C-alpha cells in the first residue's frame, strides 16, 4: 500500500511539473512566429519549433499582439499589470555629439524627423558600418514601411553606387532576420522575388540594389562585386522627451 501511494505521489508531481512547464511556454501552440510575454508588454517570445526565445522591445516601446510588432508605448495600452520595485537609479544620458571628422564621411539627407547619412566610401564589414553610424550618433537604416523604402531608394538614386547596406541580419540564426543593435525582429520584409537566397551560404546582411525593387540578402563582408555604400539613420526626435 505504501509503495502504491509513493507511485501515485510521483505521478502527480511529474504531471504538475509538466503542466507548469506548458503554462510557462507561450510557444506551445505556435511552432514559428512571435508570442505575447505573460508578464510584461516590453518583451515577447520568438517561437521556433515550439520553443521560445525571450526578446525585448526597444526602450519606450511595447509589444502588441495584433500587429505582432513593437510600437511606441503611447500607441498601445498594455493590459498586463505587474508589480515592480522602484529604484532610484538615474537613467543614463542619451545625449550624443557626433565628431566633425565622422560627419565628413557622409552626405546628409533629411526626411520627416529623421536624418539619413550616406557614406562617401563603400562598406567593408557590417560591424565597421555599424560603428560608422554610431560615430555620428545613429544606426544602420531600419526600414519600417514602403514609404520609407521609397524614400531611401530615391536617395540611393542620387549616388554612383550599386546599392546600400541597411540594418537587418540573420547571422545569429539563419532565416531569422534581426536588427543587430538590439536583436529585435525586422518588421518590414519586402523581399525581391527569389530573395533571400543566401547565395554561396555567405549572404547574412540586408541591402538595397540600385535599379531593383525590394530587399536583398548580401554578404556582411564586402567582396569585389558588392561595392555598396553605408546608409545610416539618426532619429532627430529619439532623445526628445
Coordinates of C-alpha atoms in Angstrom, one line a residue:
X1 CA 0.0 0.0 0.0
X2 CA 2.8 2.4 0.9
X3 CA 4.5 1.6 -2.4
X4 CA 1.3 2.4 -4.3
X5 CA 0.9 5.7 -2.5
X6 CA 4.5 6.6 -3.4
X7 CA 4.0 5.8 -7.1
X8 CA 0.8 7.9 -7.1
X9 CA 2.6 10.8 -5.5
X10 CA 5.5 10.6 -8.0
X11 CA 2.9 10.5 -10.9
X12 CA 1.1 13.7 -9.6
X13 CA 4.4 15.6 -9.1
X14 CA 5.5 14.7 -12.6
X15 CA 2.3 15.9 -14.2
X16 CA 2.1 19.1 -12.1
X17 CA 5.7 19.9 -13.3
X18 CA 4.6 19.1 -16.9
X19 CA 1.6 21.4 -16.6
X20 CA 3.7 24.2 -15.1
X21 CA 6.2 23.8 -17.9
X22 CA 3.4 24.1 -20.5
X23 CA 1.9 27.2 -18.8
X24 CA 5.3 29.0 -19.0
X25 CA 5.9 28.1 -22.6
X26 CA 3.9 30.6 -24.7
X27 CA 5.2 28.9 -27.9
X28 CA 3.5 25.6 -27.0
X29 CA 0.8 26.1 -29.6
X30 CA 2.8 28.2 -32.0
X31 CA 5.5 26.4 -34.0
X32 CA 7.0 29.5 -35.5
X33 CA 6.4 33.2 -35.1
X34 CA 6.1 35.6 -32.1
X35 CA 4.1 35.2 -28.9
X36 CA 3.0 37.5 -26.1
X37 CA 5.0 37.6 -23.0
X38 CA 2.8 36.6 -20.0
X39 CA 4.4 39.0 -17.5
X40 CA 5.2 42.2 -19.4
X41 CA 4.4 44.1 -22.7
X42 CA 8.0 45.3 -23.1
X43 CA 9.1 41.8 -24.0
X44 CA 7.8 39.0 -26.3
X45 CA 8.8 35.5 -27.3
X46 CA 10.2 34.5 -30.7
X47 CA 9.0 31.0 -31.4
X48 CA 10.8 28.3 -33.4
X49 CA 9.7 24.7 -33.4
X50 CA 7.5 25.4 -30.4
X51 CA 10.5 26.7 -28.4
X52 CA 10.5 30.3 -27.2
X53 CA 13.4 32.8 -27.0
X54 CA 12.7 35.9 -24.9
X55 CA 13.2 39.1 -26.8
X56 CA 12.9 42.7 -25.6
X57 CA 11.5 45.8 -27.4
X58 CA 13.5 49.0 -27.7
X59 CA 13.3 51.4 -24.8
X60 CA 9.9 53.2 -24.8
X61 CA 8.2 50.5 -26.9
X62 CA 5.8 47.7 -26.1
X63 CA 4.8 44.5 -28.0
X64 CA 1.3 44.4 -29.5
X65 CA -0.4 41.0 -30.2
X66 CA -2.5 42.5 -33.0
X67 CA 0.4 43.7 -35.2
X68 CA 2.9 41.3 -33.6
X69 CA 5.5 44.1 -33.5
X70 CA 6.9 46.6 -31.0
X71 CA 5.4 50.0 -31.1
X72 CA 5.7 53.2 -29.1
X73 CA 4.1 53.0 -25.6
X74 CA 1.7 55.8 -26.5
X75 CA 0.1 53.8 -29.3
X76 CA -0.8 50.7 -27.2
X77 CA -2.2 50.4 -23.7
X78 CA -0.7 47.3 -22.1
X79 CA -3.4 45.1 -20.4
X80 CA -0.8 43.4 -18.1
X81 CA -0.4 44.8 -14.6
X82 CA 2.8 44.0 -13.0
X83 CA 4.2 44.6 -9.5
X84 CA 7.6 46.3 -9.8
X85 CA 10.1 47.6 -7.3
X86 CA 11.0 51.2 -7.6
X87 CA 14.7 52.1 -8.0
X88 CA 16.3 55.5 -7.6
X89 CA 18.9 54.9 -10.3
X90 CA 19.0 57.9 -12.7
X91 CA 18.6 56.9 -16.3
X92 CA 21.8 57.2 -18.4
X93 CA 22.0 60.2 -20.6
X94 CA 21.2 59.6 -24.2
X95 CA 22.7 62.9 -25.4
X96 CA 25.2 62.3 -28.2
X97 CA 27.6 64.7 -30.0
X98 CA 29.0 63.4 -33.3
X99 CA 32.6 64.1 -34.2
X100 CA 33.1 66.5 -37.1
X101 CA 35.6 64.2 -38.8
X102 CA 33.0 61.4 -38.6
X103 CA 30.3 63.6 -40.3
X104 CA 32.7 64.4 -43.1
X105 CA 32.5 60.7 -44.2
X106 CA 28.8 61.1 -45.0
X107 CA 26.3 63.2 -47.0
X108 CA 23.2 64.3 -45.2
X109 CA 19.5 63.9 -46.4
X110 CA 16.6 64.9 -44.1
X111 CA 13.1 63.4 -44.2
X112 CA 10.2 63.6 -41.7
X113 CA 12.1 63.8 -38.5
X114 CA 14.9 61.5 -39.5
X115 CA 18.3 62.3 -40.9
X116 CA 19.8 59.8 -43.4
X117 CA 23.5 59.8 -43.9
X118 CA 25.0 58.1 -47.0
X119 CA 28.7 57.2 -46.7
X120 CA 31.2 58.5 -49.1
X121 CA 33.2 55.3 -49.1
X122 CA 31.9 51.7 -49.6
X123 CA 31.4 49.5 -46.6
X124 CA 33.9 46.9 -45.6
X125 CA 32.0 44.9 -43.0
X126 CA 28.6 45.2 -41.3
X127 CA 30.3 45.7 -37.9
X128 CA 32.5 48.5 -39.3
X129 CA 29.4 50.1 -40.9
X130 CA 27.5 50.0 -37.6
X131 CA 30.5 51.7 -35.9
X132 CA 30.5 54.4 -38.6
X133 CA 26.8 55.1 -37.8
X134 CA 27.4 55.1 -34.1
X135 CA 30.2 57.7 -34.5
X136 CA 27.5 60.1 -35.8
X137 CA 25.0 59.1 -33.1
X138 CA 23.0 56.9 -35.4
X139 CA 22.5 53.4 -36.6
X140 CA 22.1 51.5 -39.9
X141 CA 18.9 52.5 -41.6
X142 CA 15.9 50.4 -40.2
X143 CA 13.3 50.4 -43.0
X144 CA 9.8 50.1 -41.4
X145 CA 7.5 50.8 -44.3
X146 CA 7.0 51.0 -48.1
X147 CA 7.1 54.8 -47.7
X148 CA 10.5 54.7 -46.0
X149 CA 11.8 52.2 -48.6
X150 CA 10.8 54.5 -51.4
X151 CA 12.4 57.5 -49.7
X152 CA 15.7 55.7 -49.1
X153 CA 15.7 54.4 -52.6
X154 CA 15.1 57.9 -54.0
X155 CA 18.2 59.0 -52.1
X156 CA 20.2 56.0 -53.4
X157 CA 19.4 57.0 -57.0
X158 CA 21.4 60.2 -56.4
X159 CA 24.7 58.2 -55.9
X160 CA 27.0 56.4 -58.2
X161 CA 26.7 53.1 -56.3
X162 CA 25.5 49.6 -56.8
X163 CA 23.4 49.7 -53.6
X164 CA 23.1 50.4 -49.9
X165 CA 23.8 48.4 -46.8
X166 CA 20.9 48.8 -44.3
X167 CA 20.0 47.2 -41.0
X168 CA 19.0 43.6 -40.9
X169 CA 20.9 40.3 -40.5
X170 CA 20.4 36.6 -40.0
X171 CA 24.0 35.9 -39.0
X172 CA 22.9 35.0 -35.5
X173 CA 20.4 32.4 -36.7
X174 CA 19.8 31.5 -40.4
X175 CA 16.5 32.7 -41.6
X176 CA 15.7 34.8 -38.6
X177 CA 16.1 38.4 -39.6
X178 CA 17.0 40.8 -36.7
X179 CA 18.3 44.3 -36.1
X180 CA 21.8 43.7 -34.8
X181 CA 22.0 46.6 -32.4
X182 CA 19.2 45.3 -30.1
X183 CA 18.3 41.9 -31.6
X184 CA 14.8 43.0 -32.3
X185 CA 13.0 41.4 -35.3
X186 CA 13.0 43.1 -38.6
X187 CA 9.3 44.2 -39.0
X188 CA 9.4 45.1 -42.7
X189 CA 10.4 42.3 -45.1
X190 CA 9.6 43.3 -48.6
X191 CA 11.9 40.8 -50.3
X192 CA 12.6 40.9 -54.0
X193 CA 11.4 37.8 -55.8
X194 CA 13.7 34.9 -55.1
X195 CA 15.2 36.6 -52.0
X196 CA 16.6 35.9 -49.6
X197 CA 18.6 33.1 -51.2
X198 CA 21.8 33.1 -49.1
X199 CA 23.9 32.7 -52.3
X200 CA 27.1 30.8 -51.6
X201 CA 25.9 30.5 -48.0
X202 CA 27.5 33.9 -47.5
X203 CA 24.7 36.4 -47.5
X204 CA 23.6 37.3 -44.0
X205 CA 23.1 41.0 -44.3
X206 CA 20.4 43.2 -45.9
X207 CA 20.8 45.6 -48.8
X208 CA 19.0 47.6 -51.5
X209 CA 20.3 47.1 -55.0
X210 CA 20.1 50.1 -57.4
X211 CA 17.6 49.5 -60.2
X212 CA 15.8 46.6 -58.5
X213 CA 12.9 46.8 -56.0
X214 CA 12.6 45.0 -52.7
X215 CA 15.2 43.8 -50.2
X216 CA 18.2 41.6 -50.9
X217 CA 20.4 39.5 -48.7
X218 CA 24.0 40.3 -49.3
X219 CA 27.5 39.5 -47.8
X220 CA 28.3 41.1 -44.4
X221 CA 31.9 41.4 -45.6
X222 CA 32.3 43.3 -48.8
X223 CA 33.7 41.5 -51.8
X224 CA 34.6 42.7 -55.3
X225 CA 31.1 42.6 -56.7
X226 CA 29.5 44.2 -53.6
X227 CA 30.6 47.8 -53.7
X228 CA 27.9 49.4 -51.7
X229 CA 27.6 52.4 -49.5
X230 CA 26.5 52.6 -45.9
X231 CA 23.1 54.1 -45.1
X232 CA 22.8 55.5 -41.5
X233 CA 19.8 57.0 -39.8
X234 CA 19.6 59.5 -37.0
X235 CA 16.2 60.0 -35.4
X236 CA 16.0 63.7 -34.6
X237 CA 13.1 63.1 -32.1
X238 CA 14.5 60.0 -30.4
X239 CA 16.1 61.8 -27.5
X240 CA 13.5 64.5 -27.0
X241 CA 11.1 64.0 -24.1

